[in-house]
Amino acid sequence: MSSREGRRIAVTGDTALAEGVAAGLRSLGARVVLLDAAYETEDDVRSAMEAARDALDGRIDQVVHGWVEPALLDPHVFAEVSEETWAVACEHTLEVAWWTARQASPALKESQGSLVFLVPTIGMAGGAHYAMLAAVAEGVRVLAKGCGRQWGSEGVTCNTVAVAPHHWTGPAAGAELTRNITLSTPAFGDEGDAAGDLAPLVALLGDDDAHFLTAATMVADGGTWMGL
Amino acid sequence: MATTDEDPGAQLDTRLLDGKTVLVTGAGGGVGMGIALACADHGAAVVLAVRRTETGDPVAAEIERRGGRALSIRCDVASSADVHAAVDAAVDTFGTLDVMVHNALAPVGPPTGIEDVPDEIFHAMLGTAMRASYLCATAAYPHLKANGGSLILLSSAAGIEGSPYIPAYGLVKAAQRGLAKSLAREWGPDGIRVNCIGPVAMTPAVEEVAKVSPVFTEGLLLNRTPLRRIGDPEADIGPVAVFLASDLSRYMTGQTLIVDGGGFLAF
């Protein structure tokens, strides 16, 4: 755990969500590296994590994982999904989350840091035509619980921030997915901004004040899905 | 296999699955076998998709001994050709496929830290839980759509609360739940229901754990189970699968029924 000023954070993913969260964390005073990885093998993730650690002067306090295979961000009629697409999009994205947790582990155990997974709420609520993304989201969310259970005694926390599907699928598809899971509009009126609304929550999960919180799911969708 | 006297499902006069065909993967033992026997007792023709027919054939024989209809077929659930062949065999033999139950899972391995899980264990779980769920769902889809059918995925409470011992198991069982909820939304307009069961039952795998770690099965597991026993695959889990396969649950989709004696109580 560390203060926000100067906290060293590695962020995976090259989506607008990941970049927005990274920008928001920087504005809070953190040093942030976006992982530069091919994400094809576990060695890719290991090398990228080591490079991020070097770039952050030998220490990583927080890892934020939001990488997904780009094909997951498009709608798919499930009955027409090819086996190759399933393998590349769904299974590989689960595999990369698994690798990221494993490769983040040494640095986070050294710093007694925190791992945060970003997922869309449709993992918990379901999403027509986004079944692969939802499967990944729920798998990753429960992976966080397994990590939280296993690493707590070593001072490492692992939590999930579940956000509106808009941040993954774009506004039109996000609005349609949201209409399917709620009878009302978001309590705060919209799905939020990655830098201004989501990054502070990610930062909070790395604060000393959050040291007793692990394996939890923080739903940060502006008050839309309230199934927990 | 439970005796008829012990099986509450078999005591019902009404046969809930008359005229239906149910395909169960991993039906050569444990929960899959229990579900297959319970469905057959309720009148379903049952296709037992098993990795080795040496395990499926005796279950088929037992179903026939009880007066039911069954087909045992070899099936690697991670193989597209095998899963499609099993679905085709169901339709060719019994004329239809109404219910697909995906239960099979590769061995989860011993309790291990996430960093130390062997790649082959992780990928076998991905293959038998995730690839197979995709294959079972898509192969069965046209038949389920034609019949207003039901897809049932065997998940676990670990897919909700995570697993402290076998983290990859929690991951794949959760991913199956996310898939099931989404397919429930996508296929509901087609008249297809998609649900999960999270069972705890005395299967061969749990028996193995009991031998190695009675502290776990007789201590930790039973201590958190209000009903103070580990379920029977046929008598305790089977009837829940019958319910989800039958028209009794026709307005239920996207749900996970935890059938574990009350061990895991979610909000």
PDB file of N, CA and C in Angstrom, chain B residues 135-192:
ATOM      1  N   LEU B 135     -19.349 -25.426 -27.368  1.00  0.00           N
ATOM      2  CA  LEU B 135     -19.701 -26.474 -28.334  1.00  0.00           C
ATOM      3  C   LEU B 135     -21.071 -27.079 -28.024  1.00  0.00           C
ATOM      4  N   CYS B 136     -21.309 -27.367 -26.752  1.00  0.00           N
ATOM      5  CA  CYS B 136     -22.608 -27.963 -26.391  1.00  0.00           C
ATOM      6  C   CYS B 136     -23.746 -26.999 -26.716  1.00  0.00           C
ATOM      7  N   ALA B 137     -23.532 -25.725 -26.422  1.00  0.00           N
ATOM      8  CA  ALA B 137     -24.600 -24.746 -26.653  1.00  0.00           C
ATOM      9  C   ALA B 137     -24.887 -24.588 -28.146  1.00  0.00           C
ATOM     10  N   THR B 138     -23.840 -24.399 -28.925  1.00  0.00           N
ATOM     11  CA  THR B 138     -24.066 -24.129 -30.351  1.00  0.00           C
ATOM     12  C   THR B 138     -24.524 -25.378 -31.096  1.00  0.00           C
ATOM     13  N   ALA B 139     -24.018 -26.544 -30.708  1.00  0.00           N
ATOM     14  CA  ALA B 139     -24.445 -27.770 -31.391  1.00  0.00           C
ATOM     15  C   ALA B 139     -25.913 -28.082 -31.086  1.00  0.00           C
ATOM     16  N   ALA B 140     -26.320 -27.790 -29.867  1.00  0.00           N
ATOM     17  CA  ALA B 140     -27.699 -28.108 -29.480  1.00  0.00           C
ATOM     18  C   ALA B 140     -28.689 -27.040 -29.920  1.00  0.00           C
ATOM     19  N   TYR B 141     -28.194 -25.845 -30.196  1.00  0.00           N
ATOM     20  CA  TYR B 141     -29.068 -24.683 -30.402  1.00  0.00           C
ATOM     21  C   TYR B 141     -30.232 -24.921 -31.378  1.00  0.00           C
ATOM     22  N   PRO B 142     -29.987 -25.424 -32.587  1.00  0.00           N
ATOM     23  CA  PRO B 142     -31.136 -25.549 -33.503  1.00  0.00           C
ATOM     24  C   PRO B 142     -32.222 -26.472 -32.966  1.00  0.00           C
ATOM     25  N   HIS B 143     -31.821 -27.503 -32.244  1.00  0.00           N
ATOM     26  CA  HIS B 143     -32.803 -28.455 -31.697  1.00  0.00           C
ATOM     27  C   HIS B 143     -33.525 -27.857 -30.496  1.00  0.00           C
ATOM     28  N   LEU B 144     -32.788 -27.157 -29.664  1.00  0.00           N
ATOM     29  CA  LEU B 144     -33.429 -26.508 -28.517  1.00  0.00           C
ATOM     30  C   LEU B 144     -34.406 -25.434 -28.988  1.00  0.00           C
ATOM     31  N   LYS B 145     -34.021 -24.742 -30.032  1.00  0.00           N
ATOM     32  CA  LYS B 145     -34.903 -23.697 -30.574  1.00  0.00           C
ATOM     33  C   LYS B 145     -36.174 -24.328 -31.149  1.00  0.00           C
ATOM     34  N   ALA B 146     -36.010 -25.438 -31.822  1.00  0.00           N
ATOM     35  CA  ALA B 146     -37.170 -26.095 -32.435  1.00  0.00           C
ATOM     36  C   ALA B 146     -38.137 -26.637 -31.392  1.00  0.00           C
ATOM     37  N   ASN B 147     -37.583 -27.002 -30.225  1.00  0.00           N
ATOM     38  CA  ASN B 147     -38.401 -27.689 -29.223  1.00  0.00           C
ATOM     39  C   ASN B 147     -38.714 -26.858 -27.989  1.00  0.00           C
ATOM     40  N   GLY B 148     -38.279 -25.596 -27.969  1.00  0.00           N
ATOM     41  CA  GLY B 148     -38.436 -24.832 -26.734  1.00  0.00           C
ATOM     42  C   GLY B 148     -37.658 -25.480 -25.608  1.00  0.00           C
ATOM     43  N   GLY B 149     -36.417 -25.775 -25.886  1.00  0.00           N
ATOM     44  CA  GLY B 149     -35.631 -26.620 -24.986  1.00  0.00           C
ATOM     45  C   GLY B 149     -34.903 -25.876 -23.884  1.00  0.00           C
ATOM     46  N   SER B 150     -34.032 -26.607 -23.228  1.00  0.00           N
ATOM     47  CA  SER B 150     -33.364 -26.117 -22.031  1.00  0.00           C
ATOM     48  C   SER B 150     -31.886 -26.499 -22.070  1.00  0.00           C
ATOM     49  N   LEU B 151     -31.040 -25.514 -21.795  1.00  0.00           N
ATOM     50  CA  LEU B 151     -29.598 -25.757 -21.655  1.00  0.00           C
ATOM     51  C   LEU B 151     -29.253 -25.610 -20.180  1.00  0.00           C
ATOM     52  N   ILE B 152     -28.562 -26.602 -19.654  1.00  0.00           N
ATOM     53  CA  ILE B 152     -28.175 -26.578 -18.236  1.00  0.00           C
ATOM     54  C   ILE B 152     -26.661 -26.754 -18.153  1.00  0.00           C
ATOM     55  N   LEU B 153     -26.006 -25.797 -17.506  1.00  0.00           N
ATOM     56  CA  LEU B 153     -24.563 -25.899 -17.301  1.00  0.00           C
ATOM     57  C   LEU B 153     -24.297 -26.184 -15.828  1.00  0.00           C
ATOM     58  N   LEU B 154     -23.434 -27.154 -15.580  1.00  0.00           N
ATOM     59  CA  LEU B 154     -23.066 -27.458 -14.187  1.00  0.00           C
ATOM     60  C   LEU B 154     -21.971 -26.496 -13.770  1.00  0.00           C
ATOM     61  N   SER B 155     -22.321 -25.602 -12.864  1.00  0.00           N
ATOM     62  CA  SER B 155     -21.378 -24.630 -12.347  1.00  0.00           C
ATOM     63  C   SER B 155     -21.062 -25.010 -10.898  1.00  0.00           C
ATOM     64  N   SER B 156     -20.879 -24.039 -10.062  1.00  0.00           N
ATOM     65  CA  SER B 156     -20.489 -24.319  -8.676  1.00  0.00           C
ATOM     66  C   SER B 156     -20.633 -23.057  -7.849  1.00  0.00           C
ATOM     67  N   ALA B 157     -20.791 -23.249  -6.547  1.00  0.00           N
ATOM     68  CA  ALA B 157     -20.733 -22.083  -5.656  1.00  0.00           C
ATOM     69  C   ALA B 157     -19.384 -21.395  -5.776  1.00  0.00           C
ATOM     70  N   ALA B 158     -18.356 -22.165  -6.119  1.00  0.00           N
ATOM     71  CA  ALA B 158     -17.028 -21.562  -6.310  1.00  0.00           C
ATOM     72  C   ALA B 158     -17.038 -20.560  -7.455  1.00  0.00           C
ATOM     73  N   GLY B 159     -18.007 -20.702  -8.356  1.00  0.00           N
ATOM     74  CA  GLY B 159     -18.152 -19.745  -9.436  1.00  0.00           C
ATOM     75  C   GLY B 159     -18.811 -18.463  -8.990  1.00  0.00           C
ATOM     76  N   ILE B 160     -19.168 -18.378  -7.726  1.00  0.00           N
ATOM     77  CA  ILE B 160     -19.721 -17.151  -7.159  1.00  0.00           C
ATOM     78  C   ILE B 160     -18.773 -16.591  -6.093  1.00  0.00           C
ATOM     79  N   GLU B 161     -18.331 -17.463  -5.209  1.00  0.00           N
ATOM     80  CA  GLU B 161     -17.527 -16.999  -4.079  1.00  0.00           C
ATOM     81  C   GLU B 161     -16.028 -17.153  -4.303  1.00  0.00           C
ATOM     82  N   GLY B 162     -15.619 -17.750  -5.431  1.00  0.00           N
ATOM     83  CA  GLY B 162     -14.202 -17.997  -5.651  1.00  0.00           C
ATOM     84  C   GLY B 162     -13.738 -19.210  -4.870  1.00  0.00           C
ATOM     85  N   SER B 163     -12.592 -19.708  -5.247  1.00  0.00           N
ATOM     86  CA  SER B 163     -12.057 -20.872  -4.556  1.00  0.00           C
ATOM     87  C   SER B 163     -10.705 -20.544  -3.941  1.00  0.00           C
ATOM     88  N   PRO B 164     -10.570 -20.817  -2.634  1.00  0.00           N
ATOM     89  CA  PRO B 164      -9.271 -20.572  -2.013  1.00  0.00           C
ATOM     90  C   PRO B 164      -8.239 -21.636  -2.378  1.00  0.00           C
ATOM     91  N   TYR B 165      -8.696 -22.752  -2.884  1.00  0.00           N
ATOM     92  CA  TYR B 165      -7.785 -23.877  -3.116  1.00  0.00           C
ATOM     93  C   TYR B 165      -7.485 -24.116  -4.590  1.00  0.00           C
ATOM     94  N   ILE B 166      -8.483 -23.954  -5.427  1.00  0.00           N
ATOM     95  CA  ILE B 166      -8.318 -24.216  -6.862  1.00  0.00           C
ATOM     96  C   ILE B 166      -8.885 -23.022  -7.643  1.00  0.00           C
ATOM     97  N   PRO B 167      -8.090 -21.950  -7.704  1.00  0.00           N
ATOM     98  CA  PRO B 167      -8.603 -20.694  -8.259  1.00  0.00           C
ATOM     99  C   PRO B 167      -9.053 -20.799  -9.711  1.00  0.00           C
ATOM    100  N   ALA B 168      -8.436 -21.662 -10.491  1.00  0.00           N
ATOM    101  CA  ALA B 168      -8.849 -21.795 -11.891  1.00  0.00           C
ATOM    102  C   ALA B 168     -10.250 -22.389 -11.983  1.00  0.00           C
ATOM    103  N   TYR B 169     -10.599 -23.211 -11.017  1.00  0.00           N
ATOM    104  CA  TYR B 169     -11.943 -23.800 -10.989  1.00  0.00           C
ATOM    105  C   TYR B 169     -12.990 -22.702 -10.800  1.00  0.00           C
ATOM    106  N   GLY B 170     -12.722 -21.795  -9.861  1.00  0.00           N
ATOM    107  CA  GLY B 170     -13.643 -20.680  -9.650  1.00  0.00           C
ATOM    108  C   GLY B 170     -13.796 -19.850 -10.917  1.00  0.00           C
ATOM    109  N   LEU B 171     -12.672 -19.620 -11.589  1.00  0.00           N
ATOM    110  CA  LEU B 171     -12.698 -18.810 -12.812  1.00  0.00           C
ATOM    111  C   LEU B 171     -13.615 -19.437 -13.868  1.00  0.00           C
ATOM    112  N   VAL B 172     -13.417 -20.716 -14.169  1.00  0.00           N
ATOM    113  CA  VAL B 172     -14.203 -21.309 -15.272  1.00  0.00           C
ATOM    114  C   VAL B 172     -15.666 -21.493 -14.869  1.00  0.00           C
ATOM    115  N   LYS B 173     -15.917 -21.802 -13.602  1.00  0.00           N
ATOM    116  CA  LYS B 173     -17.315 -21.988 -13.180  1.00  0.00           C
ATOM    117  C   LYS B 173     -18.063 -20.650 -13.181  1.00  0.00           C
ATOM    118  N   ALA B 174     -17.346 -19.577 -12.895  1.00  0.00           N
ATOM    119  CA  ALA B 174     -17.958 -18.245 -12.981  1.00  0.00           C
ATOM    120  C   ALA B 174     -18.203 -17.864 -14.434  1.00  0.00           C
ATOM    121  N   ALA B 175     -17.237 -18.135 -15.276  1.00  0.00           N
ATOM    122  CA  ALA B 175     -17.386 -17.787 -16.694  1.00  0.00           C
ATOM    123  C   ALA B 175     -18.589 -18.521 -17.287  1.00  0.00           C
ATOM    124  N   GLN B 176     -18.809 -19.741 -16.848  1.00  0.00           N
ATOM    125  CA  GLN B 176     -19.998 -20.468 -17.321  1.00  0.00           C
ATOM    126  C   GLN B 176     -21.279 -19.748 -16.894  1.00  0.00           C
ATOM    127  N   ARG B 177     -21.273 -19.184 -15.696  1.00  0.00           N
ATOM    128  CA  ARG B 177     -22.464 -18.459 -15.230  1.00  0.00           C
ATOM    129  C   ARG B 177     -22.685 -17.185 -16.051  1.00  0.00           C
ATOM    130  N   GLY B 178     -21.600 -16.483 -16.349  1.00  0.00           N
ATOM    131  CA  GLY B 178     -21.740 -15.293 -17.188  1.00  0.00           C
ATOM    132  C   GLY B 178     -22.268 -15.652 -18.562  1.00  0.00           C
ATOM    133  N   LEU B 179     -21.791 -16.760 -19.086  1.00  0.00           N
ATOM    134  CA  LEU B 179     -22.272 -17.239 -20.388  1.00  0.00           C
ATOM    135  C   LEU B 179     -23.751 -17.602 -20.305  1.00  0.00           C
ATOM    136  N   ALA B 180     -24.114 -18.315 -19.264  1.00  0.00           N
ATOM    137  CA  ALA B 180     -25.507 -18.772 -19.128  1.00  0.00           C
ATOM    138  C   ALA B 180     -26.468 -17.587 -19.028  1.00  0.00           C
ATOM    139  N   LYS B 181     -26.097 -16.582 -18.254  1.00  0.00           N
ATOM    140  CA  LYS B 181     -26.976 -15.420 -18.116  1.00  0.00           C
ATOM    141  C   LYS B 181     -27.161 -14.716 -19.456  1.00  0.00           C
ATOM    142  N   SER B 182     -26.083 -14.617 -20.200  1.00  0.00           N
ATOM    143  CA  SER B 182     -26.165 -13.921 -21.488  1.00  0.00           C
ATOM    144  C   SER B 182     -26.948 -14.737 -22.507  1.00  0.00           C
ATOM    145  N   LEU B 183     -26.727 -16.049 -22.516  1.00  0.00           N
ATOM    146  CA  LEU B 183     -27.508 -16.880 -23.444  1.00  0.00           C
ATOM    147  C   LEU B 183     -28.982 -16.885 -23.043  1.00  0.00           C
ATOM    148  N   ALA B 184     -29.244 -16.804 -21.754  1.00  0.00           N
ATOM    149  CA  ALA B 184     -30.642 -16.707 -21.323  1.00  0.00           C
ATOM    150  C   ALA B 184     -31.290 -15.470 -21.940  1.00  0.00           C
ATOM    151  N   ARG B 185     -30.561 -14.370 -21.949  1.00  0.00           N
ATOM    152  CA  ARG B 185     -31.105 -13.144 -22.547  1.00  0.00           C
ATOM    153  C   ARG B 185     -31.215 -13.263 -24.071  1.00  0.00           C
ATOM    154  N   GLU B 186     -30.190 -13.853 -24.660  1.00  0.00           N
ATOM    155  CA  GLU B 186     -30.161 -13.896 -26.135  1.00  0.00           C
ATOM    156  C   GLU B 186     -31.124 -14.937 -26.693  1.00  0.00           C
ATOM    157  N   TRP B 187     -31.248 -16.052 -26.021  1.00  0.00           N
ATOM    158  CA  TRP B 187     -32.049 -17.159 -26.548  1.00  0.00           C
ATOM    159  C   TRP B 187     -33.460 -17.227 -25.948  1.00  0.00           C
ATOM    160  N   GLY B 188     -33.723 -16.383 -24.961  1.00  0.00           N
ATOM    161  CA  GLY B 188     -35.077 -16.364 -24.408  1.00  0.00           C
ATOM    162  C   GLY B 188     -36.146 -16.127 -25.468  1.00  0.00           C
ATOM    163  N   PRO B 189     -35.935 -15.157 -26.361  1.00  0.00           N
ATOM    164  CA  PRO B 189     -36.938 -14.953 -27.408  1.00  0.00           C
ATOM    165  C   PRO B 189     -37.120 -16.157 -28.325  1.00  0.00           C
ATOM    166  N   ASP B 190     -36.145 -17.049 -28.353  1.00  0.00           N
ATOM    167  CA  ASP B 190     -36.286 -18.298 -29.133  1.00  0.00           C
ATOM    168  C   ASP B 190     -36.999 -19.389 -28.332  1.00  0.00           C
ATOM    169  N   GLY B 191     -37.345 -19.089 -27.107  1.00  0.00           N
ATOM    170  CA  GLY B 191     -38.012 -20.091 -26.279  1.00  0.00           C
ATOM    171  C   GLY B 191     -37.061 -21.045 -25.576  1.00  0.00           C
ATOM    172  N   ILE B 192     -35.776 -20.703 -25.598  1.00  0.00           N
ATOM    173  CA  ILE B 192     -34.778 -21.565 -24.946  1.00  0.00           C
ATOM    174  C   ILE B 192     -34.456 -21.000 -23.568  1.00  0.00           C
TER     175      ILE B 192
END
